[in-house]
CSV table of C-alpha atoms in Angstrom, one decimal:
chain,number,residue,atom,x,y,z
A,9,ALA,CA,0.2,3.6,-5.0
A,10,GLN,CA,-2.6,1.5,-4.5
A,11,SER,CA,-5.3,2.5,-2.5
A,12,VAL,CA,-9.1,2.1,-1.3
A,13,THR,CA,-11.7,4.3,0.8
A,14,GLN,CA,-14.9,2.9,1.8
A,15,LEU,CA,-16.0,6.3,2.6
A,16,ASP,CA,-19.2,4.7,5.3
A,17,SER,CA,-18.0,2.5,8.0
A,18,HIS,CA,-22.0,1.7,8.4
A,19,VAL,CA,-25.1,1.9,6.0
A,20,SER,CA,-28.8,1.2,7.3
A,21,VAL,CA,-32.0,1.2,5.6
A,22,SER,CA,-34.9,-0.5,5.1
A,23,GLU,CA,-35.9,-3.2,3.4
A,24,GLY,CA,-37.5,-2.7,-0.1
A,25,THR,CA,-35.2,0.4,-0.3
A,26,PRO,CA,-31.8,0.9,-2.4
A,27,VAL,CA,-28.8,0.4,-1.0
A,28,LEU,CA,-25.6,3.0,-2.3
A,29,LEU,CA,-22.2,2.0,-0.9
A,30,ARG,CA,-19.7,4.3,-1.7
A,31,CYS,CA,-15.8,3.4,-2.9
A,32,ASN,CA,-13.0,5.7,-3.7
A,33,TYR,CA,-9.5,4.1,-5.5
A,34,SER,CA,-6.5,5.1,-5.7
A,35,SER,CA,-4.0,3.7,-8.6
A,36,SER,CA,-1.3,4.0,-10.6
A,37,TYR,CA,-2.0,1.9,-13.7
A,38,SER,CA,-5.7,0.6,-15.0
A,39,PRO,CA,-6.6,-1.1,-12.3
A,40,SER,CA,-9.2,-4.3,-11.4
A,41,LEU,CA,-11.7,-4.0,-8.7
A,42,PHE,CA,-14.0,-6.2,-6.8
A,43,TRP,CA,-16.6,-6.2,-4.7
A,44,TYR,CA,-16.7,-8.8,-1.4
A,45,VAL,CA,-19.3,-9.3,0.4
A,46,GLN,CA,-18.8,-10.9,4.2
A,47,HIS,CA,-22.0,-12.3,6.0
A,48,PRO,CA,-21.0,-13.6,10.0
A,49,ASN,CA,-19.6,-16.7,10.3
A,50,LYS,CA,-19.1,-17.5,6.3
A,51,GLY,CA,-16.0,-16.6,4.4
A,52,LEU,CA,-16.0,-13.4,2.0
A,53,GLN,CA,-18.0,-14.1,-1.6
A,54,LEU,CA,-17.4,-12.0,-4.7
A,55,LEU,CA,-19.9,-10.4,-5.7
A,56,LEU,CA,-18.3,-8.8,-8.4
A,57,LYS,CA,-15.7,-7.1,-10.4
A,58,TYR,CA,-15.0,-4.8,-13.2
A,59,THR,CA,-11.4,-5.5,-15.4
A,60,SER,CA,-11.4,-2.9,-17.8
A,61,ALA,CA,-14.2,-4.2,-19.8
A,62,ALA,CA,-17.9,-3.0,-19.3
A,63,THR,CA,-18.1,-0.3,-17.2
A,64,LEU,CA,-21.2,-0.8,-15.5
A,65,VAL,CA,-21.0,-4.1,-14.0
A,66,LYS,CA,-23.7,-6.8,-13.0
A,67,GLY,CA,-23.1,-9.3,-10.0
A,68,ILE,CA,-24.5,-11.5,-7.7
A,69,ASN,CA,-28.0,-11.1,-6.2
A,70,GLY,CA,-29.0,-7.8,-7.9
A,71,PHE,CA,-25.9,-5.8,-7.3
A,72,GLU,CA,-24.2,-3.9,-9.5
A,73,ALA,CA,-21.0,-1.5,-9.2
A,74,GLU,CA,-20.5,1.3,-11.9
A,75,PHE,CA,-16.3,1.9,-12.8
A,76,LYS,CA,-16.2,6.0,-12.8
A,77,LYS,CA,-12.6,6.9,-14.1
A,78,SER,CA,-13.0,10.6,-14.4
A,79,GLU,CA,-14.0,10.6,-10.5
A,80,THR,CA,-12.1,7.3,-9.1
A,81,SER,CA,-15.3,5.8,-7.7
A,82,PHE,CA,-16.9,2.4,-7.9
A,83,HIS,CA,-20.1,2.5,-5.6
A,84,LEU,CA,-22.1,-0.4,-5.1
A,85,THR,CA,-25.9,-0.4,-5.7
A,86,LYS,CA,-29.0,-2.6,-5.3
A,87,PRO,CA,-32.8,-1.1,-6.0
A,88,SER,CA,-34.2,-2.7,-3.2
A,89,ALA,CA,-32.7,-4.3,-0.2
A,90,HIS,CA,-33.8,-7.7,1.4
A,91,MET,CA,-32.8,-8.8,4.7
A,92,SER,CA,-30.6,-11.4,3.7
A,93,ASP,CA,-28.7,-8.2,2.3
A,94,ALA,CA,-27.2,-7.4,5.7
A,95,ALA,CA,-23.8,-8.5,5.9
A,96,GLU,CA,-20.4,-6.3,5.9
A,97,TYR,CA,-19.1,-5.4,2.0
A,98,PHE,CA,-15.5,-5.0,0.7
A,99,CYS,CA,-14.3,-2.8,-2.0
A,100,VAL,CA,-11.2,-4.5,-3.2
A,101,VAL,CA,-8.2,-3.1,-6.1
A,102,TRP,CA,-5.8,-4.6,-7.3
A,103,ASP,CA,-3.1,-2.9,-10.0
A,104,SER,CA,-1.3,-4.3,-12.6
A,105,GLY,CA,1.7,-2.8,-10.6
A,106,TYR,CA,1.3,-4.5,-7.6
A,107,SER,CA,1.3,-8.5,-6.8
A,108,THR,CA,-1.1,-8.3,-4.1
A,109,LEU,CA,-5.0,-6.9,-3.4
A,110,THR,CA,-5.7,-4.1,-1.5
A,111,PHE,CA,-8.8,-4.3,0.9
A,112,GLY,CA,-11.0,-1.3,2.1
A,113,LYS,CA,-11.9,-1.2,5.3
A,114,GLY,CA,-15.0,-2.3,4.8
A,115,THR,CA,-18.9,-0.8,5.3
A,116,MET,CA,-21.6,-3.1,7.1
A,117,LEU,CA,-25.1,-2.7,5.8
A,118,LEU,CA,-27.6,-3.1,8.3
A,119,VAL,CA,-31.3,-3.7,6.8
A,120,SER,CA,-34.1,-3.3,9.3
A,121,PRO,CA,-37.9,-4.5,8.3
B,20,ASP,CA,-18.5,-29.2,0.2
B,21,THR,CA,-15.5,-28.7,-2.0
B,22,GLY,CA,-14.8,-25.1,-0.4
B,23,VAL,CA,-11.7,-23.3,1.0
B,24,SER,CA,-11.6,-25.3,4.3
B,25,GLN,CA,-9.6,-24.0,7.5
B,26,ASP,CA,-8.1,-25.9,11.0
B,27,PRO,CA,-9.2,-24.9,13.1
B,28,ARG,CA,-12.0,-22.5,13.7
B,29,HIS,CA,-10.9,-21.3,17.1
B,30,LYS,CA,-7.7,-20.9,18.6
B,31,ILE,CA,-6.5,-19.4,22.2
B,32,THR,CA,-3.2,-19.6,23.0
B,33,LYS,CA,-1.2,-17.9,25.7
B,34,ARG,CA,1.8,-15.5,25.1
B,35,GLY,CA,5.2,-17.1,23.8
B,36,GLN,CA,3.3,-20.2,22.4
B,37,ASN,CA,3.6,-21.5,19.1
B,38,VAL,CA,0.4,-21.9,16.9
B,39,THR,CA,0.1,-23.8,13.6
B,40,PHE,CA,-3.1,-23.3,11.0
B,41,ARG,CA,-3.9,-25.4,8.1
B,42,CYS,CA,-5.8,-24.5,5.4
B,43,ASP,CA,-7.1,-26.7,2.2
B,44,PRO,CA,-7.5,-24.7,-1.2
B,45,ILE,CA,-10.3,-26.1,-3.3
B,46,SER,CA,-8.2,-28.8,-5.3
B,47,GLU,CA,-7.7,-27.7,-8.4
B,48,HIS,CA,-6.4,-24.2,-7.1
B,49,ASN,CA,-2.7,-23.3,-8.3
B,50,ARG,CA,-2.8,-20.2,-6.3
B,51,LEU,CA,-2.8,-19.9,-2.5
B,52,TYR,CA,-3.2,-17.0,-0.1
B,53,TRP,CA,-3.4,-16.3,3.7
B,54,TYR,CA,-4.8,-12.9,5.2
B,55,ARG,CA,-5.1,-11.4,8.4
B,56,GLN,CA,-7.9,-9.5,9.8
B,57,THR,CA,-8.1,-7.6,12.8
B,58,LEU,CA,-11.7,-5.7,14.5
B,59,GLY,CA,-12.4,-2.9,12.0
B,60,GLN,CA,-10.5,-3.6,9.5
B,61,GLY,CA,-10.6,-5.5,5.9
B,62,PRO,CA,-8.2,-8.2,5.0
B,63,GLU,CA,-4.4,-7.7,5.1
B,64,PHE,CA,-2.5,-10.1,2.3
B,65,LEU,CA,-0.1,-11.8,4.0
B,66,THR,CA,2.1,-14.4,1.6
B,67,TYR,CA,0.5,-16.5,-1.3
B,68,PHE,CA,2.1,-19.6,-2.9
B,69,GLN,CA,1.8,-20.9,-6.5
B,70,ASN,CA,1.6,-24.0,-6.2
B,71,GLU,CA,4.4,-25.2,-4.1
B,72,ALA,CA,6.1,-21.5,-4.3
B,73,GLN,CA,6.1,-18.7,-2.2
B,74,LEU,CA,6.0,-16.1,-4.9
B,75,GLU,CA,5.4,-12.6,-2.3
B,76,LYS,CA,5.8,-12.1,1.4
B,77,SER,CA,4.2,-8.8,3.0
B,78,ARG,CA,6.1,-6.8,5.4
B,79,LEU,CA,3.6,-7.9,7.6
B,80,LEU,CA,5.0,-10.9,7.8
B,81,SER,CA,7.6,-11.2,10.4
B,82,ASP,CA,10.2,-13.5,11.0
B,83,ARG,CA,8.0,-15.3,13.7
B,84,PHE,CA,5.9,-16.4,11.0
B,85,SER,CA,6.3,-19.2,8.1
B,86,ALA,CA,4.2,-20.6,6.1
B,87,GLU,CA,4.6,-23.5,3.5
B,88,ARG,CA,2.5,-25.6,0.9
B,89,PRO,CA,4.3,-29.2,0.3
B,90,LYS,CA,3.1,-30.4,-3.0
B,91,GLY,CA,1.3,-28.1,-3.8
B,92,SER,CA,-2.1,-28.8,-2.1
B,93,PHE,CA,-2.9,-28.2,1.4
B,94,SER,CA,-1.2,-25.0,3.4
B,95,THR,CA,-0.1,-24.4,6.9
B,96,LEU,CA,0.7,-21.2,8.7
B,97,GLU,CA,2.9,-21.0,11.6
B,98,ILE,CA,3.5,-18.6,14.3
B,99,GLN,CA,6.4,-18.6,16.9
B,100,ARG,CA,6.5,-17.3,19.6
B,101,THR,CA,2.8,-15.8,20.0
B,102,GLU,CA,2.2,-12.1,20.7
B,103,GLN,CA,-0.8,-10.1,21.9
B,104,GLY,CA,-0.9,-8.8,19.1
B,105,ASP,CA,-0.9,-12.0,16.7
B,106,SER,CA,-4.6,-11.9,18.2
B,107,ALA,CA,-6.9,-12.0,14.4
B,108,MET,CA,-8.8,-13.6,12.3
B,109,TYR,CA,-6.3,-15.5,9.8
B,110,LEU,CA,-7.8,-16.0,6.2
B,111,CYS,CA,-7.2,-18.4,3.8
B,112,ALA,CA,-7.9,-17.9,-0.2
B,113,SER,CA,-7.4,-20.3,-3.2
B,114,SER,CA,-7.4,-19.1,-6.7
B,115,LEU,CA,-7.0,-20.7,-10.4
B,116,GLY,CA,-4.6,-17.8,-11.6
B,117,GLY,CA,-3.9,-14.6,-11.5
B,118,TRP,CA,-4.8,-11.4,-9.1
B,119,TYR,CA,-7.8,-10.6,-11.1
B,120,ASN,CA,-9.7,-13.7,-10.9
B,121,GLU,CA,-11.9,-14.4,-8.0
B,122,GLN,CA,-10.4,-15.8,-4.7
B,123,PHE,CA,-12.7,-18.6,-2.8
B,124,PHE,CA,-12.1,-17.9,0.8
B,125,GLY,CA,-12.1,-19.9,4.1
B,126,PRO,CA,-14.4,-19.3,7.0
B,127,GLY,CA,-10.8,-18.3,8.9
B,128,THR,CA,-9.0,-19.1,12.0
B,129,ARG,CA,-9.9,-16.9,14.5
B,130,LEU,CA,-6.6,-16.5,17.2
B,131,THR,CA,-6.7,-15.3,20.6
B,132,VAL,CA,-3.5,-14.9,22.4
B,133,LEU,CA,-4.0,-14.2,25.8
């Protein structure tokens, strides 16, 4: 089965503090994993993707994620939050045994001054 | 702007009416996808095209839903006899090649069925 669980529906941080958005996945094969971000009234945008190369993946806007097979996790991190990071973030899995993407329910990141 | 565009951005209709949405993908992209997103949920796959061929349909896509992509360019998604449960954001995305490639999303069409 192909599924993804985002462990927090909302995460609140202060500007300048680290960000951690948690994602666990389930996959029967070797998955590809993605993080997408959705700003209000804008289309979803790819932040980064893992496709079985380096386990530490760097994305846009200072975000990165680490693929940990033993923990079936793909958590998204950023050292220092910016106000413009406030948005909804989706963890996404694609398993080669399936012909679709599966999205998590999303984590809303709130950034306070 | 050469991104994915969707029209209309908002649609309010009465239960039982038919509605049609349009998606214009990035021009060189051979794949086009439709998703549905309801409040508090991530996007759910509905269907996708490779060029003009519809290759996969989700079980979410009841027989009241139909999608086309004539000539492998723009796509339309039609919902017949709309129901209140059809109220959602309908997202279109396009990509080059397979599922492991980046999908570029449009801003969505928000459907409200009264």
